[in-house]
Amino acid sequence: MEKVTRRGFVSSAALGVSVMALSFGSEALAAEKAPSPSSSGDADAARSSTSGYEVVLGSYSGLTAREVSLAQPEGTYDVIVCGGGGSGLTAAYAALEQGASVLVIERADSCGGTTSLAEGAVQAAGTPWQKSLGKVNVEDDTADRHFQFWMNDSEGLVDPDLVRVMADDAADNLQWMADSFGITFSKVFGCYPASYTDTSLLADRIHLITDAADASKTGGVVWTTNAEAAVRGAGGEILTGTRVAGIIRDPADSSAAGVVTEDGRAFLAKRGVVLAMSGIEHNEQLARAFNPQQYWDLKTQAVATAATDTGDGIILGVGMGADIARFGGCVDLLLQTWSYTNNTNPEIPYILVNQRGNRFVREDTTYAFHCRAIFNACMQEGGFDDQTGQTGCVWMVMDSKMTGVSQASWSDPDKLQAALDDGSMVTADTVEGLAQQMGVSPDVLGFSVDKWNSDVAAGEDTLFGRTVQLTALDEPPFYAWKTVNTNIGSIGGLKIDTDAQVIDRYGEKIGHLFAAGTNSGGWLGPYYPGSGTCLQGTLNWGRIAGVSAAKA
C-alpha cells in the first residue's frame, strides 16, 4: 500500500486529483472490477487482466466510480500514449519501431497540439545542416558546448543528467526525425544570450523544420502532420476528440496499467503509459498555485498555446504519486516585434522602461529572459490584482525609425494606426509629450532617453551592457507601446529520469509510467534559454519515452 504522507496529501489535493481505492483528501472510490482471470501466464498476460486494478481519476473528469467499469476494457495495447502533439506522436512512432502495438489518445478533434502552432525550431549541435547553413561558431561546435550553454542559462535549476542527454542526443534526434517523418531543415540560426551568458558558448544551433517534399512548408505543423501519417502508416491507432480522465493502476506495485477516458471507457497497456499532454498553460488554478508568472500571463497578458493544455497529464501523474520537477517561469516573447528571437532578424531601435520611466533590463537578451524582467518590473512597480486584472506596465519606447523595420508589426501603417486607436500605442513629437501620454514623469523618461542617447554616442551602454542595436532615439515622432508578453508555454512538469520514466515523491520509479515534452520537467530552468529548446525536449523525451515504454 502506498504511504500517504502529509506532503503527498497536500500535493495531490492541490492538483485536483481524486483517487479510487486511495484517499488523498477526496472521496475514496472503488471502480467496478473484473472477475479474477482463470489463469495468469506471462507478465503481459497478467497485465491484460483487470483483476484488482484501481483507477486514479482527475477531478476535472466529473466521472464517478459507477461510471467506470474495468470489467470490459475497450482494447489492450502494448503502449498507450496520452496526447497527440509533437511529443506524443514521436513517442508513438518510437514505440512502433520497437514492434509495440500503440494507441494514441488525443483530447482535441485533431492531432497537433501546441507543437503544430510553433515556429518549428529545434536546437542541436554537430548536425550536417548546422555546418552547411549556420554561420556563427558552427565548425567546431559540440554537444558538450551545447550542454554547457543550456546549463549556463539554467541558473542552477535543472537536472544536469537530463540536460546532458538532451545535448548528447540532439544531433541524432534531428537525423532520426528527418528519416522518420520526411523532414529537412532549411535554415539554421542562433539565439541571443542572457545578461550573464558566456558568449563563447553561443552558436547557430536552431534548425527550422521544413517538409522534405515541399520546401514551402515549414514549422511545427510539418512535424505533427508528417508524424501522424507515419504513426498511422506503421499501424498505430489514433483516437481523437477523447479526453483521458484517469490512469488504471495495479495496486500490487502501484504501476500504470492503462487509462480511462472521460466517456468511461477503459484501455489497458501491457507495457507502458506515456503522458504527453503538455503543461498547465490554460489552467488558472494550477498556475495560481505553482507558477506566478503563468498565472499573471493568463490574467493580464496573452497565452497562445493549444486550449487543451490544462495540465491533465500532470494532474494524473501526481495522482499516481509522481514528484514535480519544479514549476516557475514561462516561454514568453514580445510577439508584435519578435524581439531577440533570432540572430538573423533585424531588430527595432527601442528601450524598455518601467512605469516610472526607468530602464530596467538589457534589451538585447534572449526574449524569455527580458520577458521575465518585464514580469518582475510590472509586479515590482504596479503589483497585481487578479480579481480586476490590474497590474503594472512596461513601455517599449521608440522613435520614427521603428516604422522602417519590417520586423515590427507597426511598419504596416494600418496596424500602427490600429494600435494608436486602441490605446496600446501612444505617440508625440517630443519625449516630454510622450511621457505625458504614458503617464510617467517627463523628467524621468527624459533622463532615460538622454542617458541612452549619450551612451550610444559614446559606443557603450554603461547601465546594462547592451551591444545590439545601439541606436539613438532622436527622430520624432516618438512612440511608446505598452508591452504584452505572449505566452507559448509554461515551465514545470513531472519529474523523470533519463529513460523518461516518472519518479515518485520517494525518488523511486513508477512502474510502466513515462512522461514526455512539457508534461515532464527538470530540463528547463526559470526562463526559456532560446528557440528550439522546447522542441528538442519534445523530440528527445518523446522518442525516449516511446522506446522505454515499449521495452518496459
Coordinates of C-alpha atoms in Angstrom, one line a residue:
M1 CA 0.0 0.0 0.0
E2 CA 1.4 3.4 -0.9
K3 CA 2.3 5.5 2.0
V4 CA 0.3 8.7 2.3
T5 CA 2.3 11.5 3.9
R6 CA 1.1 14.9 4.6
R7 CA 3.2 16.1 1.7
G8 CA 1.6 13.6 -0.6
F9 CA -1.9 14.7 0.6
V10 CA -1.2 18.3 0.0
S11 CA 0.3 17.8 -3.4
S12 CA -2.4 15.6 -4.8
A13 CA -5.2 17.6 -3.3
A14 CA -3.8 20.9 -4.7
L15 CA -3.7 19.4 -8.1
G16 CA -7.3 18.3 -8.0
V17 CA -6.9 14.5 -8.0
S18 CA -9.4 12.0 -6.7
V19 CA -8.0 8.5 -6.2
M20 CA -10.2 5.4 -6.4
A21 CA -9.4 3.0 -3.6
L22 CA -7.0 5.5 -2.0
S23 CA -7.8 8.8 -0.4
F24 CA -5.7 11.9 -0.9
G25 CA -8.1 14.3 0.8
S26 CA -11.0 13.5 -1.5
E27 CA -13.6 10.8 -1.6
A28 CA -12.2 7.3 -1.8
L29 CA -13.9 5.5 -4.6
A30 CA -13.8 1.9 -5.9
A31 CA -14.1 1.1 -9.6
E32 CA -16.1 -1.9 -10.7
K33 CA -13.6 -4.7 -11.0
A34 CA -13.5 -7.6 -13.4
P35 CA -13.6 -11.2 -12.1
S36 CA -10.2 -12.8 -11.5
P37 CA -8.8 -14.5 -14.6
S38 CA -8.7 -18.3 -14.6
S39 CA -5.0 -18.3 -15.4
S40 CA -2.2 -15.8 -15.5
G41 CA 0.5 -16.6 -17.9
D42 CA 3.4 -14.3 -18.6
A43 CA 3.7 -10.7 -17.4
D44 CA 1.9 -9.4 -20.4
A45 CA -1.0 -11.8 -19.9
A46 CA -1.2 -10.8 -16.3
R47 CA -1.4 -7.1 -17.2
S48 CA -4.1 -7.8 -19.7
S49 CA -6.4 -8.7 -16.8
T50 CA -8.1 -6.0 -14.8
S51 CA -8.4 -8.1 -11.6
G52 CA -7.8 -6.0 -8.6
Y53 CA -7.0 -2.8 -10.6
E54 CA -8.0 0.6 -9.4
V55 CA -8.3 3.9 -11.1
V56 CA -6.7 7.3 -10.4
L57 CA -9.1 9.9 -11.7
G58 CA -8.5 13.6 -12.4
S59 CA -11.3 15.6 -10.7
Y60 CA -11.7 17.6 -13.9
S61 CA -13.3 14.4 -15.5
G62 CA -16.5 14.5 -13.5
L63 CA -16.6 10.7 -13.5
T64 CA -17.8 8.7 -10.6
A65 CA -17.0 5.1 -9.6
R66 CA -20.3 3.9 -11.1
E67 CA -19.4 5.3 -14.5
V68 CA -16.1 3.4 -14.7
S69 CA -16.0 -0.3 -15.4
L70 CA -12.8 -2.2 -15.8
A71 CA -14.7 -5.5 -16.4
Q72 CA -14.9 -5.0 -20.2
P73 CA -11.9 -2.9 -21.4
E74 CA -12.3 -1.3 -24.8
G75 CA -8.9 -2.6 -26.0
T76 CA -5.5 -3.8 -25.0
Y77 CA -2.2 -2.4 -26.4
D78 CA 1.4 -2.6 -25.6
V79 CA 1.8 1.2 -25.2
I80 CA -0.9 3.9 -24.7
V81 CA 0.2 7.5 -25.5
C82 CA -1.9 10.2 -23.9
G83 CA -1.6 13.2 -26.2
G84 CA -1.3 13.6 -29.9
G85 CA 1.1 16.6 -30.1
G86 CA 4.8 16.6 -31.0
S87 CA 6.0 14.5 -28.1
G88 CA 3.0 12.1 -28.1
L89 CA 3.3 11.3 -31.9
T90 CA 7.0 11.0 -31.5
A91 CA 6.6 8.6 -28.6
A92 CA 4.1 6.6 -30.6
Y93 CA 6.3 6.2 -33.6
A94 CA 9.3 5.3 -31.5
A95 CA 7.3 2.6 -29.7
L96 CA 6.1 1.3 -33.1
E97 CA 9.7 1.0 -34.2
Q98 CA 10.2 -1.4 -31.3
G99 CA 7.4 -3.6 -32.5
A100 CA 4.9 -2.5 -29.9
S101 CA 1.2 -2.0 -30.6
V102 CA 0.2 1.6 -29.9
L103 CA -2.8 3.7 -29.2
V104 CA -2.7 7.5 -29.2
I105 CA -5.5 9.3 -27.4
E106 CA -5.8 13.0 -28.2
R107 CA -8.3 15.3 -26.4
A108 CA -8.7 17.7 -29.4
D109 CA -10.6 16.8 -32.5
S110 CA -7.3 16.6 -34.4
C111 CA -3.7 15.9 -33.6
G112 CA -1.0 18.6 -33.4
G113 CA -1.3 20.4 -30.1
T114 CA 0.9 23.3 -29.3
T115 CA 3.7 21.9 -31.4
S116 CA 1.6 22.4 -34.6
L117 CA 1.4 26.2 -33.6
A118 CA 5.1 26.6 -33.2
E119 CA 7.6 28.2 -35.5
G120 CA 9.2 24.8 -35.8
A121 CA 12.7 25.5 -34.4
V122 CA 14.8 22.7 -32.9
Q123 CA 18.2 23.1 -31.3
A124 CA 21.1 20.7 -31.9
A125 CA 24.9 20.9 -32.2
G126 CA 27.0 18.9 -34.7
T127 CA 24.5 18.3 -37.5
P128 CA 25.3 18.5 -41.2
W129 CA 22.6 21.2 -41.5
Q130 CA 24.4 23.3 -38.9
K131 CA 27.7 23.1 -40.7
S132 CA 26.2 23.9 -44.1
L133 CA 23.6 26.5 -43.2
G134 CA 24.9 28.1 -39.9
K135 CA 27.4 30.9 -39.7
V136 CA 28.3 31.5 -36.0
N137 CA 30.7 29.1 -34.3
V138 CA 29.5 26.1 -36.3
E139 CA 32.7 24.4 -37.5
D140 CA 33.8 23.2 -34.1
D141 CA 30.5 23.1 -32.2
T142 CA 29.9 20.1 -30.0
A143 CA 27.3 18.5 -27.8
D144 CA 29.4 19.4 -24.8
R145 CA 29.4 23.1 -25.6
H146 CA 25.6 22.9 -26.2
F147 CA 25.3 21.2 -22.8
Q148 CA 27.4 24.0 -21.2
F149 CA 25.2 26.7 -22.8
W150 CA 22.0 25.2 -21.5
M151 CA 23.5 24.7 -18.0
N152 CA 24.9 28.3 -18.1
D153 CA 21.4 29.7 -18.7
S154 CA 19.6 27.4 -16.2
E155 CA 20.6 29.3 -13.1
G156 CA 21.2 26.0 -11.3
L157 CA 17.6 24.9 -11.5
V158 CA 17.7 21.9 -13.9
D159 CA 18.7 18.3 -13.6
P160 CA 22.1 18.1 -15.3
D161 CA 21.6 14.5 -16.2
L162 CA 18.5 15.3 -18.3
V163 CA 20.2 18.3 -20.0
R164 CA 23.2 16.1 -20.8
V165 CA 21.0 13.5 -22.5
M166 CA 19.3 16.2 -24.5
A167 CA 22.5 17.8 -25.7
D168 CA 24.2 14.5 -26.4
D169 CA 21.3 13.1 -28.3
A170 CA 20.2 16.3 -30.1
A171 CA 22.0 15.7 -33.4
D172 CA 20.9 12.1 -33.7
N173 CA 17.4 13.1 -32.8
L174 CA 17.3 15.5 -35.8
Q175 CA 18.6 12.9 -38.2
W176 CA 16.0 10.4 -36.8
M177 CA 13.3 13.0 -37.2
A178 CA 14.4 13.6 -40.8
D179 CA 14.5 9.9 -41.6
S180 CA 11.2 9.1 -39.9
F181 CA 9.0 12.0 -40.8
G182 CA 10.2 13.2 -44.2
I183 CA 11.7 16.4 -42.7
T184 CA 14.7 18.5 -43.6
F185 CA 15.9 21.8 -42.2
S186 CA 16.1 24.8 -44.4
K187 CA 17.6 27.4 -42.1
V188 CA 20.0 27.4 -39.1
F189 CA 20.3 30.4 -36.9
G190 CA 21.3 31.4 -33.4
C191 CA 19.8 32.8 -30.2
Y192 CA 20.7 35.7 -28.0
P193 CA 22.4 35.4 -24.6
A194 CA 21.1 36.3 -21.1
S195 CA 22.9 39.2 -19.5
Y196 CA 25.4 36.8 -17.8
T197 CA 25.8 34.1 -20.6
D198 CA 29.3 33.1 -21.5
T199 CA 29.0 34.2 -25.2
S200 CA 31.8 31.8 -26.2
L201 CA 29.1 29.1 -25.8
L202 CA 26.8 30.6 -28.4
A203 CA 26.5 29.1 -31.8
D204 CA 23.9 28.8 -34.6
R205 CA 22.1 25.7 -33.5
I206 CA 18.4 26.5 -34.2
H207 CA 17.1 24.4 -37.1
L208 CA 13.9 25.3 -38.9
I209 CA 11.7 22.3 -39.7
T210 CA 10.9 22.0 -43.3
D211 CA 8.9 19.4 -45.3
A212 CA 11.5 17.5 -47.4
A213 CA 8.9 17.1 -50.2
D214 CA 7.8 20.7 -50.2
A215 CA 10.2 23.4 -49.1
S216 CA 7.4 25.9 -48.9
K217 CA 6.0 24.1 -45.9
T218 CA 7.8 24.9 -42.6
G219 CA 7.0 24.9 -38.9
G220 CA 5.9 22.6 -36.2
V221 CA 2.8 21.7 -38.1
V222 CA 5.0 19.9 -40.7
W223 CA 6.4 17.7 -37.9
T224 CA 3.0 16.8 -36.4
T225 CA 1.3 16.3 -39.8
N226 CA 4.1 14.0 -41.1
A227 CA 4.4 12.2 -37.7
E228 CA 0.7 11.5 -37.6
A229 CA 0.9 10.0 -41.1
A230 CA 3.9 7.9 -40.1
V231 CA 2.2 6.6 -36.9
R232 CA -0.9 5.6 -38.9
G233 CA 1.3 4.1 -41.6
A234 CA 3.1 2.0 -39.1
G235 CA -0.1 0.5 -37.7
G236 CA -0.6 2.8 -34.8
E237 CA -4.2 3.7 -33.8
I238 CA -5.2 7.3 -33.0
L239 CA -8.3 8.2 -31.1
T240 CA -9.2 12.0 -31.3
G241 CA -11.8 14.0 -29.6
T242 CA -11.3 11.9 -26.5
R243 CA -10.0 13.2 -23.1
V244 CA -8.0 10.9 -20.8
A245 CA -9.7 11.1 -17.4
G246 CA -7.7 8.6 -15.4
I247 CA -4.9 6.1 -15.1
I248 CA -5.6 2.4 -14.3
R249 CA -3.2 1.4 -11.5
D250 CA -2.1 -2.1 -10.5
P251 CA -2.1 -1.9 -6.7
A252 CA 0.3 -4.8 -6.4
D253 CA 3.2 -2.5 -7.4
S254 CA 1.5 0.9 -8.0
S255 CA 2.4 0.7 -11.7
A256 CA 0.4 2.1 -14.6
A257 CA -1.7 -0.5 -16.4
G258 CA -3.9 1.6 -18.7
V259 CA -6.1 4.6 -18.9
V260 CA -9.8 5.5 -18.6
T261 CA -11.4 8.1 -20.9
E262 CA -13.9 10.7 -20.0
D263 CA -16.7 8.7 -21.5
G264 CA -15.9 5.9 -19.1
R265 CA -14.1 3.5 -21.5
A266 CA -11.0 1.6 -20.2
F267 CA -7.9 0.8 -22.3
L268 CA -5.2 -1.5 -21.0
A269 CA -1.5 -1.0 -21.6
K270 CA 0.6 -4.2 -21.3
R271 CA 4.0 -2.3 -21.3
G272 CA 3.6 1.4 -20.6
V273 CA 1.6 4.6 -20.5
V274 CA 3.2 7.7 -21.8
L275 CA 1.8 11.1 -20.6
A276 CA 2.3 13.7 -23.3
M277 CA -0.4 16.2 -22.6
S278 CA 1.7 19.4 -22.3
G279 CA 1.8 21.7 -19.3
I280 CA -0.6 23.9 -17.3
E281 CA -0.8 26.8 -19.8
H282 CA -4.6 27.2 -19.6
N283 CA -5.2 26.0 -16.0
E284 CA -5.7 29.1 -13.8
Q285 CA -6.0 27.0 -10.6
L286 CA -2.7 25.2 -11.1
A287 CA -0.9 28.3 -12.4
R288 CA -2.0 30.3 -9.4
A289 CA -0.8 27.6 -7.1
F290 CA 2.5 26.8 -8.8
N291 CA 3.6 29.3 -11.4
P292 CA 3.0 33.0 -10.6
Q293 CA 4.3 34.2 -14.0
Q294 CA 2.0 31.8 -15.8
Y295 CA -0.9 33.0 -13.7
W296 CA -0.1 36.6 -14.5
D297 CA 0.1 35.8 -18.2
L298 CA -3.3 34.1 -18.1
K299 CA -4.9 37.0 -16.3
T300 CA -3.2 40.0 -17.9
Q301 CA -1.2 39.1 -21.0
A302 CA -1.7 36.7 -23.9
V303 CA -1.5 32.9 -23.9
A304 CA -1.1 31.4 -27.4
T305 CA -0.9 27.6 -26.7
A306 CA -3.4 25.0 -27.6
A307 CA -6.6 25.4 -25.5
T308 CA -6.3 21.7 -24.4
D309 CA -3.1 22.5 -22.4
T310 CA -4.7 22.3 -19.0
G311 CA -2.2 20.1 -17.2
D312 CA -4.2 16.8 -17.3
G313 CA -1.1 14.7 -17.5
I314 CA 0.5 16.5 -14.6
I315 CA -2.7 16.1 -12.5
L316 CA -2.9 12.4 -13.3
G317 CA 0.8 11.8 -12.7
V318 CA 0.7 13.4 -9.3
G319 CA -2.3 11.2 -8.5
M320 CA -0.1 8.3 -9.3
G321 CA 2.4 9.6 -6.7
A322 CA 4.7 11.4 -9.0
D323 CA 7.1 14.2 -7.9
I324 CA 7.2 17.5 -9.5
A325 CA 10.4 18.7 -11.1
R326 CA 9.8 22.4 -10.4
F327 CA 7.4 24.9 -11.6
G328 CA 8.2 28.5 -12.4
G329 CA 8.8 30.7 -15.4
C330 CA 7.4 30.8 -18.9
V331 CA 8.2 30.7 -22.6
D332 CA 7.3 34.3 -23.2
L333 CA 8.0 36.7 -26.1
L334 CA 7.0 40.0 -27.5
L335 CA 5.1 38.7 -30.5
Q336 CA 4.4 42.1 -32.1
T337 CA 8.1 42.6 -32.6
W338 CA 9.7 39.1 -32.3
S339 CA 12.4 40.9 -30.3
Y340 CA 15.6 38.9 -29.9
T341 CA 14.3 35.6 -31.0
N342 CA 16.6 35.0 -34.0
N343 CA 20.1 36.4 -34.6
T344 CA 19.4 36.9 -38.3
N345 CA 16.3 39.2 -37.8
P346 CA 16.6 43.0 -38.0
E347 CA 15.9 44.5 -34.6
I348 CA 13.9 47.6 -33.8
P349 CA 15.6 50.5 -32.1
Y350 CA 14.0 50.8 -28.7
I351 CA 14.5 50.8 -25.0
L352 CA 12.3 49.3 -22.3
V353 CA 11.2 51.4 -19.4
N354 CA 9.1 50.6 -16.3
Q355 CA 6.0 52.6 -15.4
R356 CA 8.3 55.1 -13.6
G357 CA 10.1 55.7 -16.9
N358 CA 13.4 54.0 -15.9
R359 CA 15.3 51.4 -17.9
F360 CA 15.5 48.1 -16.0
V361 CA 17.0 45.4 -18.3
R362 CA 19.4 44.8 -21.0
E363 CA 17.0 44.7 -24.0
D364 CA 19.2 42.6 -26.4
T365 CA 18.9 39.5 -24.2
T366 CA 17.1 36.3 -25.3
Y367 CA 13.4 37.0 -25.4
A368 CA 12.2 35.0 -22.4
F369 CA 14.9 36.5 -20.2
H370 CA 13.8 40.1 -20.8
C371 CA 10.1 39.0 -20.7
R372 CA 10.8 37.6 -17.2
A373 CA 12.3 41.0 -16.4
I374 CA 9.1 42.7 -17.7
F375 CA 7.0 40.5 -15.4
N376 CA 9.2 41.4 -12.4
A377 CA 9.1 45.1 -13.3
C378 CA 5.3 45.1 -13.6
M379 CA 4.9 43.3 -10.3
Q380 CA 7.5 45.5 -8.5
E381 CA 6.1 48.8 -9.6
G382 CA 2.4 48.0 -10.0
G383 CA 1.6 44.8 -8.2
F384 CA -1.2 42.5 -9.5
D385 CA -4.9 42.3 -8.6
D386 CA -6.1 39.0 -10.0
Q387 CA -9.7 40.0 -9.5
T388 CA -9.6 43.2 -11.6
G389 CA -6.7 42.3 -13.8
Q390 CA -4.9 45.5 -12.7
T391 CA -1.1 45.2 -12.8
G392 CA 2.0 47.3 -13.5
C393 CA 3.2 48.0 -17.0
V394 CA 6.3 48.3 -19.1
W395 CA 6.7 50.6 -22.2
M396 CA 8.7 50.0 -25.3
V397 CA 10.0 53.5 -26.3
M398 CA 10.8 54.1 -30.0
D399 CA 11.2 56.8 -32.5
S400 CA 10.2 57.1 -36.1
K401 CA 12.9 54.7 -37.2
M402 CA 10.7 51.9 -35.9
T403 CA 8.4 52.3 -38.8
G404 CA 11.1 51.3 -41.3
V405 CA 11.9 47.9 -39.7
S406 CA 9.8 45.2 -41.2
Q407 CA 10.0 43.0 -38.1
A408 CA 7.8 45.4 -36.3
S409 CA 4.1 44.8 -37.0
W410 CA 3.7 48.6 -36.9
S411 CA 5.8 49.0 -40.0
D412 CA 2.3 48.4 -41.6
P413 CA 0.6 51.9 -41.4
D414 CA -2.8 50.3 -40.9
K415 CA -1.5 48.2 -37.9
L416 CA 0.2 51.3 -36.5
Q417 CA -3.0 53.3 -36.7
A418 CA -5.0 50.4 -35.1
A419 CA -2.5 50.4 -32.1
L420 CA -2.9 54.1 -31.7
D421 CA -6.7 53.8 -31.9
D422 CA -6.9 51.1 -29.3
G423 CA -4.5 52.9 -26.9
S424 CA -1.9 50.2 -26.8
M425 CA 0.5 52.7 -28.6
V426 CA 0.9 56.4 -27.9
T427 CA 2.8 59.0 -29.8
A428 CA 4.1 62.5 -29.5
D429 CA 6.5 64.9 -31.2
T430 CA 8.7 65.2 -28.1
V431 CA 9.9 62.9 -25.4
E432 CA 8.2 65.2 -22.8
G433 CA 4.9 64.9 -24.7
L434 CA 5.3 61.1 -25.0
A435 CA 5.8 60.9 -21.2
Q436 CA 2.6 62.7 -20.6
Q437 CA 0.8 60.3 -22.9
M438 CA 2.4 57.4 -21.0
G439 CA 1.5 58.8 -17.6
V440 CA 5.1 58.9 -16.4
S441 CA 7.3 61.7 -15.2
P442 CA 8.7 63.7 -18.1
D443 CA 11.9 64.3 -16.2
V444 CA 12.4 60.6 -15.5
L445 CA 11.7 59.5 -19.1
G446 CA 13.7 62.4 -20.4
F447 CA 16.7 61.3 -18.3
S448 CA 16.4 57.7 -19.5
V449 CA 16.3 58.7 -23.2
D450 CA 19.1 61.2 -22.8
K451 CA 21.2 58.7 -21.0
W452 CA 20.6 56.1 -23.7
N453 CA 21.4 58.6 -26.4
S454 CA 24.6 59.7 -24.8
D455 CA 25.8 56.1 -24.2
V456 CA 25.0 55.4 -27.9
A457 CA 27.1 58.3 -28.9
A458 CA 30.0 57.0 -26.8
G459 CA 29.5 53.5 -28.1
E460 CA 28.8 51.8 -24.7
D461 CA 25.6 51.0 -22.7
T462 CA 27.0 51.9 -19.3
L463 CA 23.9 50.8 -17.5
F464 CA 23.3 47.3 -18.8
G465 CA 26.0 46.4 -21.3
R466 CA 23.7 46.1 -24.3
T467 CA 25.6 45.6 -27.6
V468 CA 22.9 45.1 -30.3
Q469 CA 21.1 48.0 -32.0
L470 CA 22.9 50.8 -30.2
T471 CA 20.8 53.4 -32.0
A472 CA 19.8 56.8 -30.7
L473 CA 16.2 57.6 -30.2
D474 CA 16.2 61.1 -31.7
E475 CA 13.9 61.2 -34.7
P476 CA 10.3 62.3 -34.0
P477 CA 7.6 61.4 -33.8
F478 CA 8.3 59.2 -30.7
Y479 CA 6.2 56.1 -29.9
A480 CA 5.6 54.0 -26.8
W481 CA 3.9 50.6 -26.8
K482 CA 2.5 49.1 -23.6
T483 CA 4.2 45.7 -23.9
V484 CA 2.2 42.4 -23.9
N485 CA 4.0 39.2 -23.2
T486 CA 2.7 36.4 -25.4
N487 CA 3.0 33.0 -23.6
I488 CA 3.8 30.0 -25.7
G489 CA 4.5 27.6 -22.8
S490 CA 4.8 27.2 -19.1
I491 CA 7.8 25.6 -17.3
G492 CA 7.3 22.7 -14.9
G493 CA 6.1 19.1 -15.0
L494 CA 6.5 15.6 -13.7
K495 CA 9.9 14.5 -12.5
I496 CA 11.5 12.0 -14.9
D497 CA 14.8 10.1 -15.2
T498 CA 17.0 9.8 -18.3
D499 CA 14.7 7.0 -19.5
A500 CA 11.7 9.4 -19.3
Q501 CA 10.2 7.2 -16.5
V502 CA 8.2 9.1 -14.0
I503 CA 9.7 9.4 -10.5
D504 CA 7.6 9.4 -7.3
R505 CA 7.9 11.5 -4.2
Y506 CA 10.3 9.0 -2.6
G507 CA 12.7 9.0 -5.5
E508 CA 11.5 5.7 -6.9
K509 CA 10.4 4.9 -10.4
I510 CA 6.7 4.5 -11.0
G511 CA 6.3 1.3 -13.0
H512 CA 5.2 1.5 -16.6
L513 CA 4.6 5.3 -16.4
F514 CA 6.5 7.7 -18.6
A515 CA 6.3 11.4 -19.5
A516 CA 7.4 13.5 -22.4
G517 CA 7.6 17.0 -23.7
T518 CA 6.4 19.7 -21.3
N519 CA 4.3 17.1 -19.4
S520 CA 7.7 16.4 -17.9
G521 CA 10.1 18.8 -16.2
G522 CA 13.6 19.3 -14.9
W523 CA 15.2 20.2 -18.2
L524 CA 14.2 23.9 -18.4
G525 CA 15.3 26.5 -15.9
P526 CA 13.4 29.6 -14.7
Y527 CA 13.2 31.1 -18.2
Y528 CA 13.4 29.8 -21.7
P529 CA 17.0 29.8 -23.0
G530 CA 16.2 30.2 -26.7
S531 CA 14.2 29.0 -29.6
G532 CA 14.4 25.3 -30.3
T533 CA 15.0 24.1 -26.7
C534 CA 11.4 23.1 -26.1
L535 CA 11.0 21.3 -29.4
Q536 CA 14.3 19.5 -28.8
G537 CA 12.9 18.5 -25.4
T538 CA 9.6 17.5 -27.1
L539 CA 11.5 15.4 -29.6
N540 CA 14.1 13.9 -27.2
W541 CA 11.8 12.9 -24.4
G542 CA 9.1 11.7 -26.8
R543 CA 11.5 9.4 -28.5
I544 CA 13.0 8.1 -25.3
A545 CA 9.6 7.6 -23.6
G546 CA 8.3 5.6 -26.6
V547 CA 11.3 3.3 -26.6
S548 CA 11.3 2.9 -22.8
A549 CA 7.5 2.2 -22.7
A550 CA 7.8 -0.4 -25.5
K551 CA 10.6 -2.2 -23.6
A552 CA 9.1 -1.9 -20.1

